[in-house]
């Protein structure tokens, strides 16, 4: 008997096998394509995003509504610049924060930012339209990773590695913002939050530095968020820090294609739900045969015992991925994703 | 010397600037500046780059290691020094993107290897091709972080090819790590997975040229 997407997802959060492996097609821009709009126009109104997400749900029959608009939307609330393109996600402009100002800084009020209010409106409307059938996924940038957009990677690394006092002051400010922002989204209608934390990945910092910094920030922040959280490393490696990630209290982790899924599953040992498995960058070129093969291989490798959601590795499917490929992914999940699944 | 190399590697991986500088200074008694580059800095940065490829080192370690070595080389081999490698004429830029860490790492690594290199900052394809033509750049290194910017390398290639002396185009950055055939698709002459690959590519280019 078919169950709702929400039930399916909650079943894998309990590390049990549902009727079918859940599929999260984390499409943020394809709704614009479907509606014949430019990307800047699409993101200008909450109503467009709600319509776009609803169309994606109907078209592909996947298992979530993604209320994430674009990564630097939080930066707009802080007064930073966002650059819009017609062929890719909006990107943060020049870094705007001077590390010398951190001590006198206050986080923005999430209910006073037009950009953030737009996201909350999307979540309210999605909840009204789709109720409890489909999980609505919100996104909050980790306080530990946000500084890359606030001040630029180099300045942030200089503080992180050389100026402990300033680093922790900044974390304190960013944590307040992240907690308020995540909880506002939960209140507006999100069922779960993705906590994007690429800087914590082993790709960016060594595990021992994560333990004394990003992990501490995550522990302090996640416990204040009123709902399940999924820590996403945006394609960054996390195998070597998996035990510490579990310690932060997160419910899920988004894993990288740079690491073998069997190794990740073995180390995780069913302690947390994992999601990912599909390479969003190469996906652009996948033939129907290759798509079926990639999906089948990932499903068969990760199905045992539940606890896995099929998704892209990065947390956002690139604009350049053709809709045919998305169709073929959904089709392959329907073909190969029904439990019981042979390994 | 092997012991000093090992100590330097550990100091760089721990981002211990003073310790690393101390070890490098010890070597000055035994080696010329060029020998320090060729026998110490180049191989150690390459080891760290290979560790990153295997998931055993992080970008922050590569960044700090290259910065420490770059600063040391600057002290013993200033940019205007005749000891610096002025050929081939090199330039680097981030294409249409303010994610500049990758470019900074490669820039520092190239300089830590004794080369002179122009930093154009962040530019679009057209502006970058004009600068490159004006400065008669021979090898152009381009860094991108977003897939959209990576695909813009195709436009850059087309602009560069309008000139008969188009530079050797080397690209790197996250999209090229996740899709190892992308550099060919966008028309680059070579692609690197880490900053030390850039050095190997430049050295190979030099050897072939001679």
Coordinates of C-alpha atoms in Angstrom, one line a residue:
Chain A
X1 CA 0.0 0.0 0.0
X2 CA 1.4 3.4 -1.0
X3 CA 2.1 5.8 1.9
X4 CA 2.5 9.6 1.9
X5 CA 6.0 11.1 1.3
X6 CA 5.9 12.4 4.8
X7 CA 5.4 8.9 6.3
X8 CA 8.0 7.5 3.9
X9 CA 10.6 10.1 5.1
X10 CA 9.8 9.7 8.7
X11 CA 10.2 5.9 8.3
X12 CA 13.7 6.3 7.0
X13 CA 14.4 8.8 9.8
X14 CA 13.7 5.8 12.1
X15 CA 16.2 3.8 10.0
X16 CA 13.4 1.5 8.9
X17 CA 12.5 0.3 5.4
X18 CA 9.5 2.1 3.9
X19 CA 7.6 1.1 0.8
X20 CA 10.1 2.8 -1.5
X21 CA 13.4 4.6 -1.1
X22 CA 12.5 8.4 -0.8
X23 CA 13.8 10.7 -3.5
X24 CA 14.7 14.3 -2.8
X25 CA 15.1 16.2 -6.1
X26 CA 16.5 19.4 -4.6
X27 CA 15.5 21.6 -7.5
X28 CA 15.5 25.3 -6.8
X29 CA 15.5 26.8 -10.4
X30 CA 13.7 24.3 -12.6
X31 CA 10.4 25.7 -11.5
X32 CA 11.3 28.9 -13.3
X33 CA 12.0 26.9 -16.4
X34 CA 8.7 25.2 -16.2
X35 CA 6.8 28.5 -15.7
X36 CA 8.7 30.2 -18.6
X37 CA 10.3 32.7 -16.2
X38 CA 13.8 34.1 -15.8
X39 CA 15.5 33.0 -12.6
X40 CA 15.5 36.6 -11.2
X41 CA 11.8 37.0 -11.9
X42 CA 11.0 33.6 -10.4
X43 CA 12.7 34.4 -7.1
X44 CA 11.1 37.8 -6.9
X45 CA 7.8 36.5 -5.5
X46 CA 6.9 33.8 -3.0
X47 CA 3.9 32.8 -5.2
X48 CA 6.2 31.8 -8.1
X49 CA 8.3 29.6 -5.9
X50 CA 5.3 27.9 -4.4
X51 CA 3.9 27.3 -7.9
X52 CA 7.3 26.1 -9.1
X53 CA 7.7 23.6 -6.2
X54 CA 4.2 22.3 -6.6
X55 CA 4.8 21.7 -10.3
X56 CA 8.0 19.9 -9.6
X57 CA 6.3 17.7 -7.1
X58 CA 3.5 16.8 -9.5
X59 CA 5.9 16.4 -12.5
X60 CA 8.5 14.1 -10.8
X61 CA 6.5 12.6 -7.9
X62 CA 9.5 12.9 -5.6
X63 CA 9.3 13.2 -1.8
X64 CA 9.9 16.8 -0.7
X65 CA 9.1 20.4 -1.2
X66 CA 12.2 22.5 -1.1
X67 CA 11.7 25.9 0.3
X68 CA 15.3 27.0 -0.3
X69 CA 15.5 29.9 -2.7
X70 CA 19.2 30.5 -2.9
X71 CA 22.3 30.4 -0.7
X72 CA 23.0 34.1 -0.2
X73 CA 19.4 35.0 0.7
X74 CA 20.6 35.2 4.3
X75 CA 23.4 37.6 3.2
X76 CA 20.7 39.9 1.9
X77 CA 19.3 40.1 5.4
X78 CA 22.8 41.1 6.7
X79 CA 23.0 43.9 4.1
X80 CA 25.2 42.0 1.6
X81 CA 25.0 42.0 -2.2
X82 CA 23.5 39.2 -4.2
X83 CA 24.1 38.8 -7.9
X84 CA 21.4 37.2 -10.1
X85 CA 22.0 35.3 -13.3
X86 CA 19.8 33.9 -15.9
X87 CA 21.6 30.6 -16.1
X88 CA 22.5 29.7 -12.5
X89 CA 21.8 30.2 -8.9
X90 CA 22.1 33.7 -7.4
X91 CA 25.6 34.2 -6.0
X92 CA 26.9 36.3 -3.1
X93 CA 28.7 39.4 -4.3
X94 CA 31.7 41.0 -2.7
X95 CA 32.2 40.1 1.0
X96 CA 30.8 43.0 3.1
X97 CA 31.9 42.3 6.7
X98 CA 35.0 43.8 8.2
X99 CA 36.3 41.5 10.9
X100 CA 37.2 44.6 12.9
X101 CA 33.5 45.4 13.3
X102 CA 32.5 42.0 14.7
X103 CA 32.5 43.2 18.4
X104 CA 29.8 45.8 17.8
X105 CA 27.7 43.7 15.4
X106 CA 24.1 42.6 16.0
X107 CA 22.4 39.9 13.9
X108 CA 19.5 41.1 11.7
X109 CA 15.9 40.5 12.8
X110 CA 14.6 37.7 10.7
X111 CA 11.1 39.2 10.7
X112 CA 12.3 42.5 9.3
X113 CA 14.1 41.2 6.2
X114 CA 12.0 41.2 3.0
X115 CA 14.1 38.4 1.6
X116 CA 13.6 36.2 4.7
X117 CA 9.9 37.1 4.9
X118 CA 9.6 35.8 1.4
X119 CA 10.9 32.4 2.4
X120 CA 8.6 32.3 5.4
X121 CA 5.7 33.1 3.1
X122 CA 6.7 30.3 0.7
X123 CA 6.7 27.9 3.7
X124 CA 3.3 29.0 4.9
X125 CA 1.8 28.7 1.5
X126 CA 3.4 25.3 0.8
X127 CA 2.0 24.0 4.1
X128 CA -1.5 25.4 3.3
X129 CA -1.4 23.7 -0.2
X130 CA 0.2 20.4 0.7
X131 CA -0.6 20.0 4.4
X132 CA 1.0 16.9 5.9
X133 CA 1.4 14.9 2.7
X134 CA 4.9 16.0 1.7
X135 CA 7.8 17.2 3.9
X136 CA 8.7 20.9 3.5
X137 CA 12.4 21.3 3.8
X138 CA 13.9 24.6 5.0
X139 CA 17.5 25.7 4.9
X140 CA 19.7 27.6 7.4
X141 CA 23.4 28.3 6.8
X142 CA 25.5 27.1 9.7
X143 CA 26.9 29.9 11.8
X144 CA 30.3 28.3 11.2
X145 CA 30.0 28.4 7.3
X146 CA 28.1 31.7 6.9
X147 CA 31.3 33.8 7.4
X148 CA 32.6 32.6 4.0
X149 CA 29.9 34.8 2.4
X150 CA 30.1 37.5 5.1
X151 CA 33.8 38.2 4.8
X152 CA 35.3 35.9 2.2
X153 CA 37.1 32.6 2.7
X154 CA 40.6 34.0 3.3
X155 CA 39.7 36.5 6.0
X156 CA 37.6 33.9 7.7
X157 CA 40.3 31.3 7.7
X158 CA 42.7 33.9 9.1
X159 CA 40.3 34.5 12.0
X160 CA 39.5 30.8 12.5
X161 CA 43.1 29.8 12.6
X162 CA 44.7 32.8 14.3
X163 CA 42.2 34.9 16.3
X164 CA 40.2 32.7 18.7
X165 CA 38.5 35.5 20.5
X166 CA 37.1 37.2 17.4
X167 CA 36.1 33.8 16.0
X168 CA 34.0 32.9 19.0
X169 CA 32.4 36.4 19.1
X170 CA 31.4 36.0 15.5
X171 CA 30.0 32.5 16.2
X172 CA 27.9 33.8 19.1
X173 CA 26.3 36.4 16.8
X174 CA 25.8 34.0 13.9
X175 CA 24.4 31.3 16.2
X176 CA 21.7 33.7 17.5
X177 CA 20.8 34.5 13.9
X178 CA 20.8 30.9 12.7
X179 CA 18.6 29.7 15.6
X180 CA 16.1 32.5 15.1
X181 CA 16.0 31.9 11.4
X182 CA 15.6 28.1 11.6
X183 CA 12.9 28.4 14.2
X184 CA 11.0 31.0 12.2
X185 CA 11.0 28.6 9.3
X186 CA 9.8 25.7 11.5
X187 CA 7.0 27.9 12.7
X188 CA 6.1 29.0 9.2
X189 CA 5.6 25.4 8.0
X190 CA 8.9 23.7 7.4
X191 CA 9.0 20.1 8.7
X192 CA 12.8 19.9 8.8
X193 CA 15.9 22.1 8.4
X194 CA 18.9 21.5 6.3
X195 CA 21.9 22.9 8.2
X196 CA 24.4 23.7 5.4
X197 CA 27.9 23.4 6.9
X198 CA 30.4 22.9 4.1
X199 CA 33.3 24.5 6.1
X200 CA 33.0 21.7 8.7
X201 CA 33.8 19.1 6.0
X202 CA 37.1 17.5 5.9
X203 CA 37.5 19.0 2.4
X204 CA 37.8 22.4 4.0
X205 CA 39.2 21.9 7.5
X206 CA 41.0 19.1 9.3
X207 CA 39.0 16.9 11.6
X208 CA 40.7 18.0 14.8
X209 CA 39.9 21.6 14.0
X210 CA 36.2 20.6 13.4
X211 CA 36.0 19.0 16.8
X212 CA 37.1 22.2 18.6
X213 CA 35.1 24.6 16.4
X214 CA 32.4 23.6 13.9
X215 CA 31.3 20.7 16.0
X216 CA 30.9 22.9 19.1
X217 CA 29.0 25.5 17.1
X218 CA 26.7 22.7 15.6
X219 CA 26.0 21.2 19.1
X220 CA 25.1 24.6 20.5
X221 CA 22.9 25.6 17.5
X222 CA 21.1 22.3 16.6
X223 CA 19.9 21.7 20.2
X224 CA 18.0 25.0 20.0
X225 CA 16.3 24.3 16.6
X226 CA 12.8 23.1 17.2
X227 CA 12.7 20.3 14.7
X228 CA 14.7 17.6 12.9
X229 CA 17.9 18.8 11.2
X230 CA 20.0 17.5 8.3
X231 CA 23.6 18.5 8.2
X232 CA 24.8 19.0 4.7
X233 CA 28.4 19.4 3.7
X234 CA 27.5 20.5 0.1
X235 CA 29.7 17.8 -1.6
X236 CA 32.4 18.1 1.1
X237 CA 33.9 14.9 2.6
X238 CA 32.6 13.8 6.1
X239 CA 33.6 10.2 6.5
X240 CA 36.5 11.0 9.0
X241 CA 34.2 13.2 11.1
X242 CA 31.0 11.0 11.0
X243 CA 31.1 10.0 14.6
X244 CA 31.5 13.7 15.6
X245 CA 28.6 14.7 13.3
X246 CA 26.4 12.2 15.0
X247 CA 27.4 13.7 18.4
X248 CA 26.0 17.1 17.3
X249 CA 22.5 15.6 17.5
X250 CA 21.6 16.0 13.9
X251 CA 19.2 13.4 12.4
X252 CA 20.6 13.2 8.8
X253 CA 23.8 13.9 7.0
X254 CA 24.2 14.8 3.3
X255 CA 27.2 12.8 2.0
X256 CA 29.7 13.4 -0.8
X257 CA 30.3 11.5 -3.9
X258 CA 34.0 11.9 -3.3
X259 CA 33.7 9.2 -0.7
X260 CA 32.5 5.7 -1.2
X261 CA 29.0 5.0 -0.1
X262 CA 29.8 1.6 1.2
X263 CA 32.5 3.2 3.5
X264 CA 30.0 5.8 4.7
X265 CA 27.3 3.3 5.4
X266 CA 29.6 1.0 7.2
X267 CA 30.9 3.7 9.5
X268 CA 27.4 5.1 10.1
X269 CA 26.1 1.7 11.0
X270 CA 22.5 2.8 11.0
X271 CA 23.1 5.5 13.6
X272 CA 21.9 8.4 11.4
X273 CA 19.9 8.7 8.1
X274 CA 22.2 9.5 5.2
X275 CA 21.2 11.3 1.9
X276 CA 22.9 12.0 -1.4
X277 CA 24.5 9.5 -3.8
X278 CA 24.0 11.3 -7.2
X279 CA 26.6 13.6 -8.8
X280 CA 24.8 16.8 -9.7
X281 CA 27.7 18.1 -11.8
X282 CA 27.9 15.1 -14.2
X283 CA 24.2 14.6 -14.1
X284 CA 23.9 17.2 -16.8
X285 CA 25.2 14.7 -19.4
X286 CA 23.5 11.5 -18.2
X287 CA 21.9 9.4 -20.9
X288 CA 18.7 7.5 -20.0
X289 CA 20.7 4.3 -19.7
X290 CA 23.4 5.9 -17.5
X291 CA 20.7 7.5 -15.3
X292 CA 19.1 4.2 -14.7
X293 CA 22.4 2.7 -13.9
X294 CA 23.5 5.4 -11.5
X295 CA 20.1 5.3 -9.7
X296 CA 20.0 1.5 -9.6
X297 CA 23.6 1.2 -8.3
X298 CA 23.0 3.8 -5.6
X299 CA 19.7 2.3 -4.4
X300 CA 21.1 -1.2 -4.3
X301 CA 24.1 -0.1 -2.4
X302 CA 22.3 1.9 0.2
X303 CA 18.9 0.3 0.6
X304 CA 19.6 -2.3 3.3
X305 CA 17.8 -1.5 6.5
X306 CA 16.3 1.8 5.3
X307 CA 18.0 5.0 6.6
X308 CA 18.9 6.4 3.2
X309 CA 17.3 9.1 1.0
X310 CA 18.4 9.4 -2.6
X311 CA 19.4 12.9 -3.6
X312 CA 22.1 14.8 -5.3
X313 CA 25.4 15.3 -3.4
X314 CA 25.4 19.1 -3.3
X315 CA 22.0 20.1 -2.0
X316 CA 21.0 21.9 -5.2
X317 CA 20.5 20.4 -8.7
X318 CA 22.3 22.7 -11.2
X319 CA 20.2 24.7 -13.7
X320 CA 22.0 22.9 -16.5
X321 CA 20.5 19.5 -15.7
X322 CA 17.9 18.7 -18.3
X323 CA 14.4 18.0 -17.2
X324 CA 14.6 14.6 -19.1
X325 CA 17.3 13.5 -16.7
X326 CA 15.1 14.5 -13.7
X327 CA 12.3 12.5 -15.3
X328 CA 14.6 9.5 -15.8
X329 CA 15.8 9.7 -12.2
X330 CA 12.2 9.6 -10.9
X331 CA 11.4 6.8 -13.3
X332 CA 14.4 4.7 -12.2
X333 CA 13.5 5.2 -8.5
X334 CA 10.0 3.9 -9.2
X335 CA 11.5 0.9 -11.0
X336 CA 14.3 -0.1 -8.7
X337 CA 13.4 1.7 -5.4
X338 CA 10.6 -0.5 -4.0
X339 CA 11.4 -2.5 -0.9
X340 CA 12.5 -5.2 -0.5
X341 CA 15.5 -4.3 -2.5
X342 CA 18.2 -6.8 -3.4
X343 CA 21.7 -5.7 -2.7
Chain B
X1 CA 67.6 16.9 5.2
X2 CA 64.9 14.3 5.2
X3 CA 64.2 14.9 8.9
X4 CA 63.9 18.6 8.2
X5 CA 61.5 17.9 5.4
X6 CA 59.4 15.8 7.6
X7 CA 59.3 18.4 10.4
X8 CA 58.4 21.1 7.8
X9 CA 55.6 19.0 6.4
X10 CA 54.1 18.5 9.9
X11 CA 54.5 22.2 10.8
X12 CA 52.8 23.2 7.6
X13 CA 49.9 20.8 8.1
X14 CA 49.5 22.2 11.6
X15 CA 49.6 25.7 10.2
X16 CA 52.4 26.5 12.6
X17 CA 53.9 29.5 10.8
X18 CA 56.8 30.3 13.2
X19 CA 57.9 26.7 13.4
X20 CA 57.8 26.3 9.6
X21 CA 59.7 29.5 9.0
X22 CA 62.3 28.4 11.5
X23 CA 62.9 25.1 9.7
X24 CA 63.0 26.9 6.3
X25 CA 65.5 29.4 7.7
X26 CA 67.7 26.5 8.9
X27 CA 67.8 25.2 5.4
X28 CA 69.2 28.5 4.1
X29 CA 72.6 27.5 5.5
X30 CA 72.8 24.5 3.3
X31 CA 70.8 25.3 0.2
X32 CA 70.5 28.2 -2.3
X33 CA 67.1 29.8 -2.7
X34 CA 66.4 27.9 -5.9
X35 CA 67.4 24.6 -4.2
X36 CA 65.0 25.4 -1.4
X37 CA 62.2 25.8 -4.0
X38 CA 63.2 22.7 -6.0
X39 CA 64.2 20.3 -3.3
X40 CA 61.9 21.4 -0.4
X41 CA 58.9 23.6 -1.2
X42 CA 57.8 22.1 -4.5
X43 CA 57.9 18.5 -3.3
X44 CA 56.3 19.3 0.1
X45 CA 53.4 21.3 -1.4
X46 CA 52.9 18.5 -3.9
X47 CA 52.7 15.9 -1.1
X48 CA 50.0 18.1 0.6
X49 CA 48.1 18.4 -2.7
X50 CA 48.1 14.6 -3.1
X51 CA 46.9 14.3 0.5
X52 CA 44.0 16.6 -0.4
X53 CA 43.2 14.5 -3.4
X54 CA 42.9 11.4 -1.1
X55 CA 40.9 13.3 1.5
X56 CA 43.8 13.3 4.0
X57 CA 44.4 17.0 4.0
X58 CA 42.0 20.0 3.9
X59 CA 41.8 23.2 1.9
X60 CA 42.7 25.2 5.0
X61 CA 45.9 23.3 5.3
X62 CA 46.8 23.8 1.6
X63 CA 45.9 27.5 1.9
X64 CA 48.1 28.1 5.0
X65 CA 51.0 25.9 3.7
X66 CA 51.1 27.8 0.4
X67 CA 50.8 31.2 2.2
X68 CA 53.7 30.4 4.6
X69 CA 55.9 29.2 1.8
X70 CA 55.0 32.1 -0.4
X71 CA 55.9 34.6 2.4
X72 CA 59.2 32.9 3.1
X73 CA 60.1 32.9 -0.6
X74 CA 59.1 36.6 -0.8
X75 CA 61.7 37.3 1.9
X76 CA 64.6 35.5 0.3
X77 CA 63.5 35.9 -3.4
X78 CA 61.6 39.2 -3.9
X79 CA 59.4 39.5 -7.0
X80 CA 61.9 41.6 -8.8
X81 CA 64.8 39.2 -8.0
X82 CA 66.6 37.7 -11.0
X83 CA 66.3 34.4 -9.1
X84 CA 62.6 34.4 -9.8
X85 CA 61.2 32.5 -12.8
X86 CA 59.9 35.2 -15.1
X87 CA 59.1 32.7 -17.9
X88 CA 56.6 31.7 -19.1
X89 CA 54.5 34.9 -18.5
X90 CA 51.8 33.7 -16.1
X91 CA 48.5 35.2 -15.0
X92 CA 45.6 34.0 -12.8
X93 CA 42.0 35.1 -12.4
X94 CA 38.7 34.0 -10.9
X95 CA 36.1 33.9 -13.7
X96 CA 32.9 35.7 -13.0
X97 CA 32.7 34.6 -9.3
X98 CA 33.7 36.1 -5.9
X99 CA 34.7 32.7 -4.5
X100 CA 38.4 33.5 -4.6
X101 CA 40.0 31.1 -2.2
X102 CA 41.0 28.7 -4.9
X103 CA 42.7 31.4 -6.9
X104 CA 44.5 32.6 -3.8
X105 CA 45.8 29.2 -3.0
X106 CA 47.1 28.6 -6.6
X107 CA 48.6 32.1 -6.7
X108 CA 50.4 31.5 -3.4
X109 CA 51.6 28.1 -4.6
X110 CA 52.9 29.4 -7.9
X111 CA 54.8 32.2 -6.2
X112 CA 56.1 29.8 -3.5
X113 CA 57.6 27.8 -6.4
X114 CA 59.6 30.8 -7.5
X115 CA 57.4 32.0 -10.4
X116 CA 56.2 35.6 -11.1
X117 CA 52.5 35.8 -11.8
X118 CA 50.0 38.5 -12.5
X119 CA 46.8 38.4 -10.4
X120 CA 43.8 39.8 -12.3
X121 CA 41.3 39.3 -9.4
X122 CA 37.7 38.5 -10.5
X123 CA 36.8 39.3 -14.2
X124 CA 34.2 38.2 -16.8
X125 CA 35.4 36.3 -19.9
X126 CA 35.5 39.3 -22.2
X127 CA 37.5 41.5 -19.9
X128 CA 39.8 38.8 -18.9
X129 CA 40.6 37.9 -22.6
X130 CA 41.4 41.6 -23.2
X131 CA 43.8 41.9 -20.3
X132 CA 45.5 38.7 -21.3
X133 CA 46.0 39.9 -24.8
X134 CA 47.3 43.3 -23.7
X135 CA 49.8 41.7 -21.3
X136 CA 50.8 39.0 -23.8
X137 CA 50.2 36.3 -21.2
X138 CA 51.6 32.9 -22.1
X139 CA 49.9 30.6 -19.5
X140 CA 46.5 31.7 -18.0
X141 CA 45.3 30.0 -14.9
X142 CA 41.6 30.3 -14.2
X143 CA 39.7 29.3 -11.1
X144 CA 36.0 28.8 -10.7
X145 CA 33.8 27.6 -7.9
X146 CA 30.3 27.5 -9.4
X147 CA 29.3 25.2 -12.3
X148 CA 27.9 28.2 -14.1
X149 CA 31.3 30.0 -14.0
X150 CA 33.0 26.8 -15.1
X151 CA 30.9 26.6 -18.2
X152 CA 31.8 30.2 -18.9
X153 CA 35.4 29.0 -19.6
X154 CA 34.0 28.1 -23.1
X155 CA 33.2 31.7 -23.8
X156 CA 36.7 32.7 -22.5
X157 CA 38.3 30.1 -24.8
X158 CA 36.4 31.6 -27.8
X159 CA 37.4 35.1 -26.9
X160 CA 41.1 34.0 -26.4
X161 CA 41.1 32.2 -29.8
X162 CA 40.2 35.4 -31.6
X163 CA 43.9 36.2 -31.1
X164 CA 46.5 34.1 -32.9
X165 CA 48.7 34.1 -29.8
X166 CA 46.1 32.6 -27.5
X167 CA 47.6 31.6 -24.1
X168 CA 47.8 28.0 -22.8
X169 CA 44.6 27.8 -20.7
X170 CA 44.7 26.0 -17.4
X171 CA 41.5 25.6 -15.3
X172 CA 40.7 24.4 -11.8
X173 CA 38.1 24.5 -9.1
X174 CA 35.3 22.5 -7.5
X175 CA 33.2 21.7 -10.7
X176 CA 36.3 20.3 -12.3
X177 CA 37.0 18.1 -9.3
X178 CA 33.5 16.7 -9.4
X179 CA 33.5 16.2 -13.1
X180 CA 37.0 15.3 -14.3
X181 CA 36.2 15.6 -18.0
X182 CA 34.7 19.0 -17.8
X183 CA 38.0 20.8 -18.5
X184 CA 38.1 19.3 -22.0
X185 CA 34.4 20.1 -22.6
X186 CA 34.9 23.8 -22.0
X187 CA 38.0 23.9 -24.2
X188 CA 40.8 24.3 -21.7
X189 CA 44.3 23.0 -22.5
X190 CA 44.8 21.4 -19.1
X191 CA 42.9 21.0 -15.8
X192 CA 44.3 20.6 -12.3
X193 CA 42.7 19.0 -9.2
X194 CA 44.9 20.9 -6.7
X195 CA 47.4 23.8 -6.7
X196 CA 50.4 21.5 -7.1
X197 CA 48.9 20.2 -10.3
X198 CA 49.2 23.8 -11.6
X199 CA 52.9 23.7 -10.9
X200 CA 53.3 20.4 -12.8
X201 CA 51.4 21.8 -15.7
X202 CA 53.5 25.0 -15.9
X203 CA 56.7 23.0 -15.6
X204 CA 55.6 20.6 -18.3
X205 CA 54.6 23.6 -20.5
X206 CA 58.1 25.0 -20.0
X207 CA 59.9 21.8 -20.8
X208 CA 57.9 21.3 -24.0
X209 CA 58.6 24.9 -25.0
X210 CA 62.3 24.3 -24.7

